[in-house]
């Protein structure tokens, strides 16, 4: 029973990188780094060797070879070497009569890992290579231990024939398969989220291009009037002033659009939600006009400040407002209203539309990956937005009725400006 507990404990340690990945990268728009692989591998290796299984003092067995192989595949040769050196030093510190055999086993398994490394990366049959690696690790462990301690292995044959292969086979299969699945899912999510953002920006860009023509046409008309009557100083000054206002307004909208389309940076600062709402409304107004939807803003009288990433917050606003406008596109007198107020130390942003609405089943699935109420949508826009809101300590509530409309209430912790 004691050996069974130790075996289960080793399997748990094998899952440590997988668990930490899901905790640390859950709400991040990026995948694992080599630093993450180094830290998690070191932690996992230390725990596995500290609580290793053993039936004889000084001779211990654990999943350190699995961890080194994992570090090699996902971190590269340099990271794997660091983890290997750490495990060798710690094994030397633990001591016992099996120390030098353990060093020999680690050298042999690392050499095998290097031989399999390139083939594993290039192969589509990764499960086969994973199980082959587990088998080789078990044979090396058993063979070298028997060569140096034949009597010990003979007396504990069931342990070496069953426990060690299970540790290596199941440990390497669990860690490599689950971590690989998480990494591929994260890559797919990031790729789709980026594509969703590009699609949103392209729609807004098309409406902006249409809208920018209006002030340019006005400026062109005023320049012709000045050309026809250059002697009228008063009229010329008036036309130039109007033209400059139109150009500045267009420039401001284009500047904010370009800021929205830039790659996001990981930073958090105190931002004014009222200011952000006005900026995004100006950017989204052409898109609303193109879809014959009224875009109304009822901002709070005083600054409403929250802790957030301004770029990510703008993108969240764009996603919600774009969805609301599209929901009203087929509605007569479509209207999207944005309102902001403070309630119980929270900043509440309400986005309401009179569009097609949703039923209870659709509401429950909102924010889940790949669910969308649009026939051509992926749902990644709202999934990304929900993640961002939760990262900033906020929450989202939805109320909707089919053919009546939808109301999103986004709640953020209010931070009093200093």
Coordinates of N, CA, C and O in Angstrom, one line a residue, residues 211-337:
X211 N -16.7 56.8 -44.1 CA -17.0 58.0 -43.4 C -16.0 59.1 -43.6 O -16.3 60.3 -43.6
X212 N -14.7 58.8 -43.8 CA -13.7 59.8 -44.0 C -13.9 60.6 -45.3 O -13.5 61.7 -45.4
X213 N -14.6 59.9 -46.2 CA -14.8 60.6 -47.5 C -15.7 61.9 -47.3 O -15.6 62.9 -48.0
X214 N -16.6 61.9 -46.3 CA -17.5 63.0 -46.0 C -16.7 64.3 -45.7 O -16.9 65.3 -46.3
X215 N -15.8 64.3 -44.6 CA -15.0 65.5 -44.4 C -14.1 65.9 -45.5 O -13.9 67.0 -45.8
X216 N -13.5 64.9 -46.2 CA -12.7 65.2 -47.3 C -13.4 65.9 -48.5 O -12.9 66.8 -49.1
X217 N -14.7 65.4 -48.7 CA -15.5 66.0 -49.7 C -15.8 67.5 -49.3 O -15.8 68.4 -50.1
X218 N -16.1 67.7 -48.0 CA -16.4 69.0 -47.5 C -15.2 69.9 -47.7 O -15.3 71.1 -48.1
X219 N -14.0 69.4 -47.3 CA -12.8 70.2 -47.4 C -12.5 70.6 -48.9 O -12.2 71.7 -49.2
X220 N -12.7 69.6 -49.8 CA -12.5 69.8 -51.2 C -13.5 70.9 -51.7 O -13.1 71.8 -52.5
X221 N -14.7 70.9 -51.2 CA -15.7 71.9 -51.6 C -15.3 73.3 -51.2 O -15.4 74.2 -51.9
X222 N -14.9 73.4 -49.9 CA -14.5 74.7 -49.4 C -13.2 75.2 -50.1 O -13.1 76.4 -50.3
X223 N -12.3 74.3 -50.5 CA -11.1 74.8 -51.2 C -11.5 75.3 -52.6 O -10.9 76.3 -53.1
X224 N -12.5 74.7 -53.2 CA -13.0 75.2 -54.5 C -13.6 76.6 -54.3 O -13.5 77.5 -55.2
X225 N -14.4 76.8 -53.2 CA -15.0 78.1 -53.0 C -14.0 79.1 -52.8 O -14.1 80.3 -53.2
X226 N -12.9 78.8 -52.0 CA -11.8 79.7 -51.8 C -11.1 80.1 -53.1 O -10.8 81.2 -53.4
X227 N -11.0 79.1 -54.0 CA -10.3 79.3 -55.3 C -11.2 80.2 -56.2 O -10.6 81.0 -56.9
X228 N -12.5 80.1 -56.1 CA -13.4 80.9 -56.9 C -13.5 82.3 -56.4 O -13.6 83.2 -57.2
X229 N -13.3 82.5 -55.1 CA -13.4 83.9 -54.6 C -12.3 84.1 -53.6 O -12.5 84.3 -52.4
X230 N -11.1 84.2 -54.1 CA -9.9 84.3 -53.1 C -9.9 85.7 -52.4 O -9.2 85.9 -51.4
X231 N -10.6 86.7 -53.0 CA -10.5 88.0 -52.4 C -11.4 88.2 -51.2 O -11.2 89.2 -50.4
X232 N -12.3 87.3 -50.9 CA -13.2 87.4 -49.8 C -12.5 86.9 -48.5 O -12.6 85.7 -48.3
X233 N -11.8 87.7 -47.8 CA -11.0 87.3 -46.7 C -11.9 86.7 -45.5 O -11.5 85.6 -45.0
X234 N -13.0 87.3 -45.3 CA -13.9 86.7 -44.2 C -14.4 85.3 -44.5 O -14.3 84.4 -43.6
X235 N -14.9 85.2 -45.7 CA -15.4 83.8 -46.1 C -14.2 82.8 -46.1 O -14.4 81.7 -45.7
X236 N -13.1 83.3 -46.6 CA -11.9 82.4 -46.7 C -11.5 81.9 -45.3 O -11.2 80.7 -45.1
X237 N -11.4 82.8 -44.4 CA -11.1 82.4 -43.0 C -12.1 81.4 -42.4 O -11.7 80.4 -41.7
X238 N -13.4 81.6 -42.7 CA -14.4 80.7 -42.2 C -14.3 79.3 -42.8 O -14.4 78.3 -42.1
X239 N -14.0 79.3 -44.2 CA -13.9 78.0 -44.8 C -12.7 77.3 -44.3 O -12.7 76.0 -44.2
X240 N -11.6 78.0 -44.1 CA -10.4 77.3 -43.6 C -10.6 76.8 -42.2 O -10.1 75.7 -41.9
X241 N -11.3 77.5 -41.4 CA -11.5 77.1 -40.0 C -12.4 75.8 -40.0 O -12.1 74.8 -39.3
X242 N -13.4 75.8 -40.8 CA -14.3 74.6 -40.9 C -13.5 73.4 -41.4 O -13.6 72.3 -40.9
X243 N -12.7 73.7 -42.5 CA -11.9 72.6 -43.1 C -10.9 72.0 -42.1 O -10.7 70.8 -42.0
X244 N -10.3 72.9 -41.3 CA -9.3 72.4 -40.3 C -10.0 71.6 -39.2 O -9.5 70.5 -38.7
X245 N -11.2 72.0 -38.8 CA -12.0 71.2 -37.8 C -12.3 69.8 -38.3 O -12.2 68.8 -37.6
X246 N -12.7 69.7 -39.6 CA -13.0 68.5 -40.2 C -11.8 67.6 -40.3 O -11.8 66.4 -40.0
X247 N -10.7 68.1 -40.7 CA -9.4 67.4 -40.8 C -9.0 66.9 -39.4 O -8.5 65.7 -39.3
X248 N -9.0 67.7 -38.4 CA -8.6 67.3 -37.1 C -9.5 66.2 -36.5 O -9.0 65.2 -35.9
X249 N -10.8 66.3 -36.8 CA -11.7 65.2 -36.3 C -11.4 63.9 -37.0 O -11.4 62.9 -36.4
X250 N -11.2 64.0 -38.3 CA -10.8 62.8 -39.1 C -9.5 62.2 -38.6 O -9.3 61.0 -38.4
X251 N -8.5 63.1 -38.3 CA -7.2 62.6 -37.9 C -7.3 61.9 -36.5 O -6.7 60.9 -36.2
X252 N -8.1 62.5 -35.6 CA -8.3 61.9 -34.3 C -8.9 60.5 -34.4 O -8.5 59.6 -33.7
X253 N -9.9 60.3 -35.2 CA -10.6 59.0 -35.4 C -9.6 58.0 -36.0 O -9.5 56.9 -35.5
X254 N -8.8 58.4 -37.0 CA -7.8 57.5 -37.6 C -6.7 57.1 -36.6 O -6.2 56.0 -36.5
X255 N -6.3 58.1 -35.7 CA -5.3 57.8 -34.7 C -5.8 56.8 -33.7 O -5.0 55.8 -33.4
X256 N -7.0 56.9 -33.3 CA -7.5 55.9 -32.3 C -7.7 54.6 -33.0 O -7.5 53.5 -32.3
X257 N -8.1 54.6 -34.3 CA -8.3 53.3 -34.9 C -6.9 52.6 -35.0 O -6.8 51.4 -34.8
X258 N -5.8 53.3 -35.4 CA -4.5 52.7 -35.4 C -4.1 52.2 -34.1 O -3.4 51.2 -34.0
X259 N -4.4 53.0 -33.0 CA -4.1 52.5 -31.6 C -4.7 51.2 -31.3 O -4.2 50.4 -30.6
X260 N -6.0 51.1 -31.8 CA -6.7 49.8 -31.5 C -6.1 48.6 -32.2 O -6.1 47.5 -31.7
X261 N -5.6 48.9 -33.4 CA -5.1 47.8 -34.2 C -3.7 47.4 -33.9 O -3.2 46.4 -34.4
X262 N -3.0 48.1 -32.9 CA -1.7 47.7 -32.5 C -1.7 46.5 -31.7 O -2.7 46.2 -31.0
X263 N -0.5 45.7 -31.6 CA -0.5 44.6 -30.7 C -0.6 45.0 -29.2 O -0.2 46.1 -28.8
X264 N -1.3 44.2 -28.5 CA -1.6 44.5 -27.1 C -0.3 44.3 -26.2 O 0.5 43.4 -26.4
X265 N -0.2 45.2 -25.2 CA 1.0 45.1 -24.3 C 0.4 44.8 -22.9 O -0.7 45.3 -22.5
X266 N 1.2 44.0 -22.2 CA 0.7 43.6 -20.8 C 1.1 44.7 -19.8 O 2.2 44.8 -19.3
X267 N 0.1 45.6 -19.5 CA 0.3 46.6 -18.5 C -1.0 47.0 -17.9 O -2.1 46.8 -18.6
X268 N -1.0 47.4 -16.7 CA -2.2 47.8 -16.1 C -2.0 49.2 -15.5 O -1.0 49.5 -14.8
X269 N -3.0 50.1 -15.7 CA -2.9 51.5 -15.2 C -4.3 52.0 -14.9 O -5.3 51.4 -15.2
X270 N -4.3 53.1 -14.2 CA -5.6 53.8 -13.9 C -6.1 54.5 -15.1 O -5.4 55.4 -15.7
X271 N -7.3 54.1 -15.6 CA -7.8 54.7 -16.8 C -9.2 55.3 -16.6 O -9.9 54.8 -15.7
X272 N -9.6 56.3 -17.3 CA -10.9 56.9 -17.2 C -11.9 56.2 -18.2 O -11.7 56.3 -19.4
X273 N -12.9 55.5 -17.7 CA -13.8 54.8 -18.6 C -14.6 55.8 -19.5 O -14.9 55.5 -20.6
X274 N -14.9 57.0 -18.9 CA -15.7 58.0 -19.7 C -14.9 58.4 -20.9 O -15.4 58.4 -22.1
X275 N -13.6 58.7 -20.7 CA -12.8 59.1 -21.8 C -12.7 58.0 -22.9 O -12.7 58.2 -24.1
X276 N -12.5 56.7 -22.4 CA -12.3 55.6 -23.3 C -13.6 55.4 -24.1 O -13.6 55.1 -25.3
X277 N -14.8 55.6 -23.5 CA -16.1 55.4 -24.2 C -16.2 56.4 -25.3 O -16.7 56.1 -26.4
X278 N -15.9 57.7 -25.0 CA -16.0 58.7 -26.0 C -15.0 58.4 -27.2 O -15.4 58.6 -28.4
X279 N -13.9 57.9 -26.9 CA -12.9 57.6 -28.0 C -13.4 56.5 -28.9 O -13.4 56.6 -30.1
X280 N -13.9 55.4 -28.2 CA -14.3 54.2 -29.0 C -15.6 54.5 -29.7 O -15.9 54.1 -30.8
X281 N -16.5 55.4 -29.1 CA -17.7 55.8 -29.8 C -17.4 56.5 -31.1 O -18.0 56.3 -32.1
X282 N -16.4 57.4 -31.1 CA -16.0 58.1 -32.3 C -15.5 57.1 -33.4 O -15.8 57.3 -34.6
X283 N -14.8 56.1 -32.9 CA -14.3 55.1 -33.9 C -15.4 54.3 -34.5 O -15.4 53.9 -35.7
X284 N -16.4 53.9 -33.6 CA -17.4 53.0 -34.0 C -18.6 53.7 -34.7 O -19.5 53.0 -35.3
X285 N -18.7 55.0 -34.6 CA -19.8 55.7 -35.1 C -20.0 55.5 -36.6 O -21.1 55.3 -37.1
X286 N -18.9 55.5 -37.4 CA -19.0 55.3 -38.9 C -19.6 53.9 -39.1 O -20.4 53.7 -40.0
X287 N -19.2 52.9 -38.3 CA -19.7 51.5 -38.5 C -21.2 51.5 -38.2 O -22.0 50.8 -38.9
X288 N -21.6 52.2 -37.1 CA -23.0 52.3 -36.8 C -23.8 53.0 -37.9 O -24.9 52.5 -38.3
X289 N -23.3 54.1 -38.4 CA -24.0 54.8 -39.5 C -24.1 53.9 -40.7 O -25.2 54.0 -41.4
X290 N -23.1 53.1 -41.1 CA -23.2 52.3 -42.2 C -24.3 51.2 -42.1 O -24.8 50.8 -43.1
X291 N -24.6 50.8 -40.8 CA -25.6 49.8 -40.6 C -26.9 50.4 -40.2 O -27.8 49.7 -39.7
X292 N -27.0 51.8 -40.3 CA -28.3 52.5 -40.0 C -28.7 52.3 -38.5 O -29.9 52.1 -38.2
X293 N -27.7 52.3 -37.6 CA -28.0 52.1 -36.2 C -27.5 53.4 -35.5 O -26.4 53.9 -35.7
X294 N -28.4 53.8 -34.6 CA -28.1 55.0 -33.7 C -27.2 54.5 -32.6 O -27.5 53.6 -31.9
X295 N -26.1 55.2 -32.4 CA -25.2 54.9 -31.3 C -25.2 56.0 -30.2 O -24.7 57.1 -30.5
X296 N -25.8 55.8 -29.1 CA -26.0 56.8 -28.1 C -25.1 56.6 -26.9 O -24.9 55.4 -26.5
X297 N -24.6 57.6 -26.3 CA -23.7 57.5 -25.2 C -24.2 58.4 -24.0 O -24.4 59.6 -24.2
X298 N -24.4 57.8 -22.9 CA -24.8 58.6 -21.7 C -23.7 58.4 -20.6 O -23.8 57.5 -19.8
X299 N -22.8 59.3 -20.7 CA -21.6 59.1 -19.8 C -21.8 59.7 -18.5 O -22.7 60.6 -18.3
X300 N -21.0 59.3 -17.5 CA -21.1 59.8 -16.1 C -20.5 61.2 -16.1 O -19.7 61.5 -16.9
X301 N -21.1 62.0 -15.2 CA -20.6 63.4 -15.2 C -19.2 63.6 -14.8 O -18.5 64.5 -15.2
X302 N -18.7 62.7 -13.9 CA -17.4 62.8 -13.3 C -16.5 61.7 -13.9 O -17.1 60.7 -14.4
X303 N -15.2 61.8 -13.8 CA -14.3 60.7 -14.3 C -14.6 59.4 -13.5 O -14.8 59.4 -12.3
X304 N -14.7 58.3 -14.2 CA -14.9 57.0 -13.6 C -13.7 56.2 -13.9 O -13.4 55.8 -15.0
X305 N -12.8 55.9 -12.9 CA -11.5 55.3 -13.1 C -11.5 53.9 -12.6 O -12.1 53.5 -11.6
X306 N -10.8 53.0 -13.4 CA -10.6 51.6 -13.0 C -9.2 51.3 -13.4 O -8.5 52.0 -14.1
X307 N -8.7 50.1 -12.8 CA -7.4 49.6 -13.1 C -7.5 48.6 -14.3 O -8.2 47.6 -14.1
X308 N -6.9 48.9 -15.4 CA -7.0 48.1 -16.6 C -6.0 48.4 -17.6 O -5.3 49.4 -17.4
X309 N -5.8 47.5 -18.6 CA -5.0 47.8 -19.7 C -5.8 48.6 -20.7 O -6.8 48.1 -21.2
X310 N -5.4 49.9 -21.0 CA -6.2 50.7 -21.9 C -6.4 50.1 -23.3 O -7.5 50.2 -23.9
X311 N -5.4 49.5 -23.9 CA -5.5 48.9 -25.2 C -6.5 47.7 -25.2 O -7.4 47.6 -26.0
X312 N -6.4 46.8 -24.1 CA -7.3 45.7 -24.0 C -8.7 46.2 -23.7 O -9.7 45.6 -24.3
X313 N -8.8 47.2 -22.9 CA -10.2 47.7 -22.6 C -10.9 48.3 -23.8 O -12.1 48.1 -24.0
X314 N -10.1 49.0 -24.7 CA -10.7 49.5 -25.9 C -11.1 48.4 -26.8 O -12.2 48.5 -27.4
X315 N -10.3 47.4 -26.9 CA -10.7 46.2 -27.7 C -11.9 45.5 -27.2 O -12.8 45.1 -28.0
X316 N -12.1 45.4 -25.9 CA -13.3 44.9 -25.3 C -14.5 45.7 -25.7 O -15.6 45.2 -26.1
X317 N -14.4 47.0 -25.6 CA -15.5 47.9 -26.0 C -15.9 47.8 -27.4 O -17.0 47.7 -27.8
X318 N -14.8 47.7 -28.3 CA -15.1 47.5 -29.7 C -15.8 46.2 -30.0 O -16.8 46.2 -30.8
X319 N -15.4 45.1 -29.3 CA -16.1 43.8 -29.5 C -17.6 43.9 -29.1 O -18.5 43.4 -29.9
X320 N -17.9 44.4 -27.9 CA -19.2 44.5 -27.5 C -20.1 45.4 -28.3 O -21.2 45.1 -28.7
X321 N -19.6 46.6 -28.7 CA -20.3 47.6 -29.5 C -20.6 47.1 -30.9 O -21.7 47.2 -31.4
X322 N -19.6 46.4 -31.5 CA -19.7 45.9 -32.8 C -20.8 44.8 -32.8 O -21.7 44.8 -33.7
X323 N -20.8 43.9 -31.8 CA -21.8 42.9 -31.7 C -23.2 43.5 -31.6 O -24.2 43.0 -32.2
X324 N -23.3 44.5 -30.7 CA -24.6 45.2 -30.5 C -25.1 45.8 -31.8 O -26.3 45.7 -32.2
X325 N -24.2 46.5 -32.5 CA -24.6 47.1 -33.8 C -25.1 46.1 -34.8 O -26.1 46.3 -35.5
X326 N -24.3 45.0 -34.9 CA -24.7 43.9 -35.9 C -26.0 43.3 -35.5 O -26.8 42.9 -36.4
X327 N -26.3 43.2 -34.2 CA -27.6 42.6 -33.8 C -28.8 43.5 -34.2 O -29.9 43.0 -34.3
X328 N -28.5 44.8 -34.4 CA -29.6 45.8 -34.7 C -29.6 46.1 -36.2 O -30.4 46.9 -36.7
X329 N -28.7 45.4 -37.0 CA -28.6 45.8 -38.4 C -29.9 45.5 -39.2 O -30.2 46.3 -40.1
X330 N -30.6 44.5 -38.8 CA -31.9 44.2 -39.5 C -33.1 44.7 -38.8 O -34.2 44.4 -39.2
X331 N -32.9 45.5 -37.8 CA -34.0 46.1 -37.0 C -34.3 47.5 -37.5 O -33.4 48.3 -37.7
X332 N -35.6 47.8 -37.7 CA -36.0 49.2 -38.0 C -35.7 50.1 -36.8 O -36.0 49.7 -35.7
X333 N -35.1 51.2 -37.1 CA -34.7 52.2 -36.0 C -33.9 51.5 -35.0 O -34.1 51.5 -33.8
X334 N -32.8 50.8 -35.4 CA -31.9 50.1 -34.5 C -31.2 51.1 -33.7 O -30.8 52.2 -34.1
X335 N -31.0 50.8 -32.4 CA -30.3 51.7 -31.5 C -29.5 50.9 -30.5 O -29.9 49.9 -29.9
X336 N -28.3 51.5 -30.3 CA -27.4 50.9 -29.2 C -27.0 52.1 -28.3 O -26.6 53.1 -28.7
X337 N -27.3 51.8 -27.0 CA -27.1 52.9 -26.0 C -26.0 52.4 -25.0 O -26.0 51.2 -24.6

